[in-house]
Amino acid sequence: MLQQWLQHCRFARLLASTASSAMVALALCSCQTAGTPDITGSLGEKTEVSREADPRRDVEFYRDRFRANPSEADTALQYGRALRTAGQRSQAVAVLEQATIAHPGNKALLAGYGRALADNGNFQQAFDVLSRAHTPDDPDWRILSAQGTALDQLGRHDEARQYYASALKIAPEEPSVLSNLGLSYVLSKDLAKAEETLRRAHSRADADQRVRLNLALAIGLQGRLAEAENLVKADRPAEEAAANATYLRRLLSRKENVRADVDRIRATAVGRPE
């Protein structure tokens, strides 16, 4: 069920990207992520998957490897991702922070550290770290999208959209970026523009269920609840369709908390952890 999947990914954390990382990940949730793109936007990192799908087992698996070789960059990165997926955000930040100190030029570690900071609500620091994870002459659209979700969380929506625009120049019509952009418009209450953008994302063949949920949210916030419910229920088994509609109604009943709701959805959506 979408509801169960969202709960499982919540701090597996697309919020994204982004948002808040919006980003119904986005954030910008891209769950983009165990292993997906935040909404929120995925960083596109390759993740070694342990034999067990249980996040707690993954933490134990990578913790043992990390303790055996704490100076190895990839081991620290995998352990940090496992911690993020299990919802241990502060611990993920601590592990990845130390790893980036030991390997200051490792862009994959910087990207993972930036994501962990965003998961933990440290949006300005996340933006700064993500800025070091790629360069102007070799930009990564996933990181650009993640930076946008951080800016959205800081209330800097116009700046955030410049980053989404840059990401879309590299990856035209990429649904995870469009989803984060749509959520950015949700956060600034431009719901017509949000719907238009999210429909573009939803029309893509590679769009996933997160994009559909984001679009339904934008429609529902405009008062078209029946249309929004039909969207999340379409092509779903009866039990799942009912759960999806219930989850959507719960989100829409808390309009005053739309920023927090977008953040939660993005986290399951943009992509996470990447």
mmCIF file of C-alpha atoms in Angstrom:
data_model
loop_
_atom_site.group_PDB
_atom_site.id
_atom_site.type_symbol
_atom_site.label_atom_id
_atom_site.label_comp_id
_atom_site.label_asym_id
_atom_site.label_seq_id
_atom_site.Cartn_x
_atom_site.Cartn_y
_atom_site.Cartn_z
ATOM 1 C CA MET A 1 0.000 0.000 0.000
ATOM 2 C CA LEU A 2 1.123 3.533 -0.713
ATOM 3 C CA GLN A 3 0.367 4.480 2.872
ATOM 4 C CA GLN A 4 2.543 1.677 4.232
ATOM 5 C CA TRP A 5 5.265 2.477 1.725
ATOM 6 C CA LEU A 6 5.244 6.137 2.733
ATOM 7 C CA GLN A 7 5.484 5.212 6.386
ATOM 8 C CA HIS A 8 8.357 2.828 5.705
ATOM 9 C CA CYS A 9 10.234 5.406 3.655
ATOM 10 C CA ARG A 10 9.505 8.364 5.877
ATOM 11 C CA PHE A 11 13.055 8.394 6.989
ATOM 12 C CA ALA A 12 14.298 6.354 4.343
ATOM 13 C CA ARG A 13 13.423 9.455 4.409
ATOM 14 C CA LEU A 14 11.111 11.310 -0.989
ATOM 15 C CA LEU A 15 10.934 15.032 0.787
ATOM 16 C CA ALA A 16 12.137 15.695 -0.416
ATOM 17 C CA SER A 17 13.673 16.310 -2.342
ATOM 18 C CA THR A 18 12.479 18.902 -2.576
ATOM 19 C CA ALA A 19 11.035 19.913 0.174
ATOM 20 C CA SER A 20 9.123 20.267 2.844
ATOM 21 C CA SER A 21 12.136 18.916 0.130
ATOM 22 C CA ALA A 22 8.650 19.646 -0.845
ATOM 23 C CA MET A 23 9.602 17.913 -1.963
ATOM 24 C CA VAL A 24 6.596 15.563 -1.904
ATOM 25 C CA ALA A 25 11.308 14.738 -1.894
ATOM 26 C CA LEU A 26 10.168 16.191 -3.156
ATOM 27 C CA ALA A 27 12.238 16.291 -2.012
ATOM 28 C CA LEU A 28 12.500 16.677 -3.356
ATOM 29 C CA CYS A 29 11.188 10.981 -0.804
ATOM 30 C CA SER A 30 12.386 11.206 -4.729
ATOM 31 C CA CYS A 31 11.373 7.726 -1.302
ATOM 32 C CA GLN A 32 13.656 8.407 -3.665
ATOM 33 C CA THR A 33 15.202 6.373 -2.188
ATOM 34 C CA ALA A 34 16.215 3.017 0.069
ATOM 35 C CA GLY A 35 17.252 3.395 -2.596
ATOM 36 C CA THR A 36 15.546 5.764 -4.764
ATOM 37 C CA PRO A 37 15.421 10.083 -6.307
ATOM 38 C CA ASP A 38 13.483 13.237 -3.295
ATOM 39 C CA ILE A 39 11.229 13.705 -4.839
ATOM 40 C CA THR A 40 12.474 14.715 -3.809
ATOM 41 C CA GLY A 41 15.951 14.306 -6.491
ATOM 42 C CA SER A 42 18.146 11.376 -6.224
ATOM 43 C CA LEU A 43 21.831 11.860 -6.005
ATOM 44 C CA GLY A 44 22.227 8.818 -8.173
ATOM 45 C CA GLU A 45 24.623 7.072 -5.847
ATOM 46 C CA LYS A 46 25.041 3.353 -6.151
ATOM 47 C CA THR A 47 24.069 1.515 -3.039
ATOM 48 C CA GLU A 48 25.155 -1.951 -2.091
ATOM 49 C CA VAL A 49 22.124 -3.796 -0.780
ATOM 50 C CA SER A 50 22.419 -6.234 2.063
ATOM 51 C CA ARG A 51 20.620 -9.528 1.995
ATOM 52 C CA GLU A 52 17.895 -8.295 4.319
ATOM 53 C CA ALA A 53 15.382 -5.612 3.419
ATOM 54 C CA ASP A 54 14.894 -4.700 7.089
ATOM 55 C CA PRO A 55 16.515 -1.283 7.694
ATOM 56 C CA ARG A 56 17.625 -2.364 11.172
ATOM 57 C CA ARG A 57 19.468 -5.332 9.738
ATOM 58 C CA ASP A 58 21.094 -3.078 7.179
ATOM 59 C CA VAL A 59 22.328 -0.819 9.985
ATOM 60 C CA GLU A 60 23.816 -3.801 11.801
ATOM 61 C CA PHE A 61 25.371 -5.115 8.584
ATOM 62 C CA TYR A 62 27.066 -1.845 7.679
ATOM 63 C CA ARG A 63 27.913 -0.965 11.283
ATOM 64 C CA ASP A 64 30.041 -4.100 11.521
ATOM 65 C CA ARG A 65 31.794 -3.266 8.277
ATOM 66 C CA PHE A 66 32.316 0.329 9.378
ATOM 67 C CA ARG A 67 33.787 -0.640 12.726
ATOM 68 C CA ALA A 68 36.159 -3.044 10.990
ATOM 69 C CA ASN A 69 37.346 -0.320 8.591
ATOM 70 C CA PRO A 70 36.196 3.145 9.715
ATOM 71 C CA SER A 71 38.625 4.985 7.439
ATOM 72 C CA GLU A 72 37.234 3.490 4.217
ATOM 73 C CA ALA A 73 35.142 6.085 2.412
ATOM 74 C CA ASP A 74 32.642 3.792 0.691
ATOM 75 C CA THR A 75 32.009 1.865 3.901
ATOM 76 C CA ALA A 76 31.214 5.094 5.741
ATOM 77 C CA LEU A 77 28.916 6.159 2.908
ATOM 78 C CA GLN A 78 27.005 2.881 2.950
ATOM 79 C CA TYR A 79 26.693 3.007 6.735
ATOM 80 C CA GLY A 80 25.426 6.568 6.576
ATOM 81 C CA ARG A 81 22.792 5.605 4.014
ATOM 82 C CA ALA A 82 21.670 2.670 6.148
ATOM 83 C CA LEU A 83 21.310 4.964 9.157
ATOM 84 C CA ARG A 84 19.282 7.438 7.112
ATOM 85 C CA THR A 85 17.003 4.700 5.836
ATOM 86 C CA ALA A 86 16.434 3.523 9.406
ATOM 87 C CA GLY A 87 15.551 7.048 10.518
ATOM 88 C CA GLN A 88 18.701 7.533 12.598
ATOM 89 C CA ARG A 89 19.305 10.985 11.169
ATOM 90 C CA SER A 90 21.625 12.492 13.773
ATOM 91 C CA GLN A 91 23.823 9.413 13.766
ATOM 92 C CA ALA A 92 23.990 9.498 9.956
ATOM 93 C CA VAL A 93 25.106 13.131 10.099
ATOM 94 C CA ALA A 94 27.817 12.282 12.637
ATOM 95 C CA VAL A 95 29.186 9.350 10.646
ATOM 96 C CA LEU A 96 29.217 11.211 7.341
ATOM 97 C CA GLU A 97 30.620 14.381 8.857
ATOM 98 C CA GLN A 98 33.637 12.502 10.171
ATOM 99 C CA ALA A 99 34.035 10.728 6.839
ATOM 100 C CA THR A 100 34.083 14.023 4.927
ATOM 101 C CA ILE A 101 36.711 15.375 7.317
ATOM 102 C CA ALA A 102 38.868 12.334 6.572
ATOM 103 C CA HIS A 103 38.125 12.531 2.825
ATOM 104 C CA PRO A 104 37.482 16.231 2.115
ATOM 105 C CA GLY A 105 37.566 15.870 -1.661
ATOM 106 C CA ASN A 106 35.230 12.879 -1.937
ATOM 107 C CA LYS A 107 32.176 14.208 -3.749
ATOM 108 C CA ALA A 108 30.048 11.110 -3.142
ATOM 109 C CA LEU A 109 30.596 11.524 0.601
ATOM 110 C CA LEU A 110 29.808 15.231 0.392
ATOM 111 C CA ALA A 111 26.587 14.448 -1.462
ATOM 112 C CA GLY A 112 25.595 11.873 1.140
ATOM 113 C CA TYR A 113 26.502 14.213 3.986
ATOM 114 C CA GLY A 114 24.465 17.017 2.436
ATOM 115 C CA ARG A 115 21.455 14.727 2.117
ATOM 116 C CA ALA A 116 21.820 13.612 5.723
ATOM 117 C CA LEU A 117 21.946 17.234 6.879
ATOM 118 C CA ALA A 118 18.766 17.990 4.934
ATOM 119 C CA ASP A 119 17.095 14.937 6.480
ATOM 120 C CA ASN A 120 18.037 16.333 9.877
ATOM 121 C CA GLY A 121 16.605 19.792 9.161
ATOM 122 C CA ASN A 122 19.968 21.557 8.735
ATOM 123 C CA PHE A 123 18.971 23.098 5.421
ATOM 124 C CA GLN A 124 21.481 25.932 5.098
ATOM 125 C CA GLN A 125 24.369 23.661 5.987
ATOM 126 C CA ALA A 126 22.983 21.011 3.632
ATOM 127 C CA PHE A 127 22.915 23.527 0.790
ATOM 128 C CA ASP A 128 26.495 24.601 1.502
ATOM 129 C CA VAL A 129 27.789 21.032 1.638
ATOM 130 C CA LEU A 130 25.908 20.016 -1.511
ATOM 131 C CA SER A 131 27.509 22.983 -3.280
ATOM 132 C CA ARG A 132 30.862 21.291 -2.712
ATOM 133 C CA ALA A 133 29.612 17.940 -4.023
ATOM 134 C CA HIS A 134 29.804 19.067 -7.656
ATOM 135 C CA THR A 135 31.311 21.905 -9.662
ATOM 136 C CA PRO A 136 29.966 24.508 -12.116
ATOM 137 C CA ASP A 137 31.926 22.899 -14.940
ATOM 138 C CA ASP A 138 30.613 19.433 -14.069
ATOM 139 C CA PRO A 139 27.176 19.889 -12.480
ATOM 140 C CA ASP A 140 25.023 16.994 -11.294
ATOM 141 C CA TRP A 141 21.315 17.512 -11.932
ATOM 142 C CA ARG A 142 20.417 15.390 -8.922
ATOM 143 C CA ILE A 143 22.442 17.575 -6.609
ATOM 144 C CA LEU A 144 21.075 20.729 -8.219
ATOM 145 C CA SER A 145 17.576 19.439 -7.489
ATOM 146 C CA ALA A 146 18.531 18.584 -3.912
ATOM 147 C CA GLN A 147 19.959 22.077 -3.451
ATOM 148 C CA GLY A 148 16.663 23.450 -4.694
ATOM 149 C CA THR A 149 14.765 21.507 -2.055
ATOM 150 C CA ALA A 150 17.033 22.896 0.673
ATOM 151 C CA LEU A 151 16.413 26.438 -0.563
ATOM 152 C CA ASP A 152 12.669 25.775 -0.632
ATOM 153 C CA GLN A 153 12.840 24.745 3.008
ATOM 154 C CA LEU A 154 14.583 28.023 3.767
ATOM 155 C CA GLY A 155 11.732 29.900 2.088
ATOM 156 C CA ARG A 156 13.913 30.974 -0.836
ATOM 157 C CA HIS A 157 11.554 29.700 -3.519
ATOM 158 C CA ASP A 158 12.705 31.876 -6.420
ATOM 159 C CA GLU A 159 16.303 30.779 -5.889
ATOM 160 C CA ALA A 160 15.208 27.163 -5.553
ATOM 161 C CA ARG A 161 13.487 27.305 -8.938
ATOM 162 C CA GLN A 162 16.679 28.530 -10.570
ATOM 163 C CA TYR A 163 18.332 25.318 -9.402
ATOM 164 C CA TYR A 164 15.467 23.201 -10.717
ATOM 165 C CA ALA A 165 15.724 25.040 -14.036
ATOM 166 C CA SER A 166 19.439 24.253 -14.203
ATOM 167 C CA ALA A 167 18.745 20.607 -13.392
ATOM 168 C CA LEU A 168 16.118 20.417 -16.122
ATOM 169 C CA LYS A 169 18.579 21.779 -18.677
ATOM 170 C CA ILE A 170 20.739 18.738 -17.976
ATOM 171 C CA ALA A 171 17.867 16.253 -17.566
ATOM 172 C CA PRO A 172 14.930 17.637 -19.579
ATOM 173 C CA GLU A 173 11.491 16.778 -18.188
ATOM 174 C CA GLU A 174 12.998 14.594 -15.466
ATOM 175 C CA PRO A 175 9.934 13.748 -13.339
ATOM 176 C CA SER A 176 11.695 13.894 -9.972
ATOM 177 C CA VAL A 177 12.907 17.437 -10.678
ATOM 178 C CA LEU A 178 9.519 18.509 -12.016
ATOM 179 C CA SER A 179 7.950 17.019 -8.903
ATOM 180 C CA ASN A 180 10.239 19.062 -6.659
ATOM 181 C CA LEU A 181 9.464 22.141 -8.722
ATOM 182 C CA GLY A 182 5.754 21.490 -8.413
ATOM 183 C CA LEU A 183 6.080 21.143 -4.666
ATOM 184 C CA SER A 184 7.972 24.418 -4.592
ATOM 185 C CA TYR A 185 4.887 26.060 -6.061
ATOM 186 C CA VAL A 186 2.751 24.276 -3.462
ATOM 187 C CA LEU A 187 4.894 25.814 -0.724
ATOM 188 C CA SER A 188 4.458 29.301 -2.164
ATOM 189 C CA LYS A 189 0.703 28.630 -2.601
ATOM 190 C CA ASP A 190 0.760 28.981 -6.387
ATOM 191 C CA LEU A 191 -1.441 25.920 -6.720
ATOM 192 C CA ALA A 192 -2.392 26.379 -10.379
ATOM 193 C CA LYS A 193 1.279 26.448 -11.354
ATOM 194 C CA ALA A 194 1.949 23.520 -9.037
ATOM 195 C CA GLU A 195 -0.742 21.453 -10.742
ATOM 196 C CA GLU A 196 0.503 22.366 -14.211
ATOM 197 C CA THR A 197 4.066 21.360 -13.331
ATOM 198 C CA LEU A 198 3.076 18.154 -11.580
ATOM 199 C CA ARG A 199 0.903 17.148 -14.527
ATOM 200 C CA ARG A 200 4.008 17.433 -16.687
ATOM 201 C CA ALA A 201 5.833 15.144 -14.286
ATOM 202 C CA HIS A 202 2.911 12.712 -14.115
ATOM 203 C CA SER A 203 2.727 12.481 -17.912
ATOM 204 C CA ARG A 204 6.212 11.009 -18.071
ATOM 205 C CA ALA A 205 6.392 7.259 -18.566
ATOM 206 C CA ASP A 206 9.062 6.982 -15.865
ATOM 207 C CA ALA A 207 7.088 8.912 -13.235
ATOM 208 C CA ASP A 208 6.335 6.912 -10.112
ATOM 209 C CA GLN A 209 3.621 6.802 -7.453
ATOM 210 C CA ARG A 210 5.182 9.692 -5.559
ATOM 211 C CA VAL A 211 4.522 12.018 -8.465
ATOM 212 C CA ARG A 212 0.915 10.893 -8.561
ATOM 213 C CA LEU A 213 0.537 11.634 -4.849
ATOM 214 C CA ASN A 214 2.103 15.075 -5.270
ATOM 215 C CA LEU A 215 -0.278 15.902 -8.101
ATOM 216 C CA ALA A 216 -3.225 14.710 -6.045
ATOM 217 C CA LEU A 217 -2.101 16.943 -3.180
ATOM 218 C CA ALA A 218 -1.964 20.000 -5.458
ATOM 219 C CA ILE A 219 -5.422 19.207 -6.828
ATOM 220 C CA GLY A 220 -6.900 18.531 -3.415
ATOM 221 C CA LEU A 221 -5.526 21.770 -1.966
ATOM 222 C CA GLN A 222 -7.593 23.562 -4.604
ATOM 223 C CA GLY A 223 -10.745 21.988 -3.197
ATOM 224 C CA ARG A 224 -11.172 19.261 -5.838
ATOM 225 C CA LEU A 225 -11.091 16.392 -3.374
ATOM 226 C CA ALA A 226 -13.040 13.877 -5.468
ATOM 227 C CA GLU A 227 -10.679 14.354 -8.412
ATOM 228 C CA ALA A 228 -7.660 14.027 -6.136
ATOM 229 C CA GLU A 229 -8.983 10.839 -4.548
ATOM 230 C CA ASN A 230 -9.780 9.306 -7.921
ATOM 231 C CA LEU A 231 -6.206 9.974 -8.979
ATOM 232 C CA VAL A 232 -4.584 8.159 -6.047
ATOM 233 C CA LYS A 233 -7.083 5.307 -6.281
ATOM 234 C CA ALA A 234 -6.740 4.731 -10.047
ATOM 235 C CA ASP A 235 -5.430 1.320 -11.089
ATOM 236 C CA ARG A 236 -4.918 0.267 -7.466
ATOM 237 C CA PRO A 237 -6.400 -2.774 -5.709
ATOM 238 C CA ALA A 238 -9.438 -1.902 -3.605
ATOM 239 C CA GLU A 239 -7.702 -2.073 -0.227
ATOM 240 C CA GLU A 240 -4.740 -0.023 -1.394
ATOM 241 C CA ALA A 241 -6.991 2.503 -3.133
ATOM 242 C CA ALA A 242 -8.930 3.048 0.094
ATOM 243 C CA ALA A 243 -5.719 3.461 2.091
ATOM 244 C CA ASN A 244 -4.361 5.948 -0.431
ATOM 245 C CA ALA A 245 -7.535 8.029 -0.275
ATOM 246 C CA THR A 246 -7.482 7.996 3.523
ATOM 247 C CA TYR A 247 -3.872 9.142 3.588
ATOM 248 C CA LEU A 248 -4.602 11.937 1.131
ATOM 249 C CA ARG A 249 -7.594 13.138 3.161
ATOM 250 C CA ARG A 250 -5.415 13.195 6.262
ATOM 251 C CA LEU A 251 -2.884 15.406 4.502
ATOM 252 C CA LEU A 252 -5.542 17.746 3.166
ATOM 253 C CA SER A 253 -7.216 18.078 6.561
ATOM 254 C CA ARG A 254 -4.051 19.766 7.820
ATOM 255 C CA LYS A 255 -3.685 22.560 5.290
ATOM 256 C CA GLU A 256 -2.106 24.815 7.855
ATOM 257 C CA ASN A 257 0.728 22.294 8.138
ATOM 258 C CA VAL A 258 1.303 21.999 4.413
ATOM 259 C CA ARG A 259 5.021 22.744 4.719
ATOM 260 C CA ALA A 260 5.552 19.882 7.149
ATOM 261 C CA ASP A 261 3.391 17.570 5.051
ATOM 262 C CA VAL A 262 5.274 18.421 1.875
ATOM 263 C CA ASP A 263 8.514 17.785 3.726
ATOM 264 C CA ARG A 264 7.304 14.362 4.795
ATOM 265 C CA ILE A 265 6.068 13.445 1.343
ATOM 266 C CA ARG A 266 9.210 14.711 -0.311
ATOM 267 C CA ALA A 267 11.288 12.659 1.969
ATOM 268 C CA THR A 268 9.482 9.624 0.777
ATOM 269 C CA ALA A 269 9.403 10.916 -2.676
ATOM 270 C CA VAL A 270 12.830 12.805 -4.173
ATOM 271 C CA GLY A 271 14.499 10.642 -3.847
ATOM 272 C CA ARG A 272 15.952 8.757 -0.542
ATOM 273 C CA PRO A 273 18.385 7.867 0.644
ATOM 274 C CA GLU A 274 20.598 8.407 -2.279
#
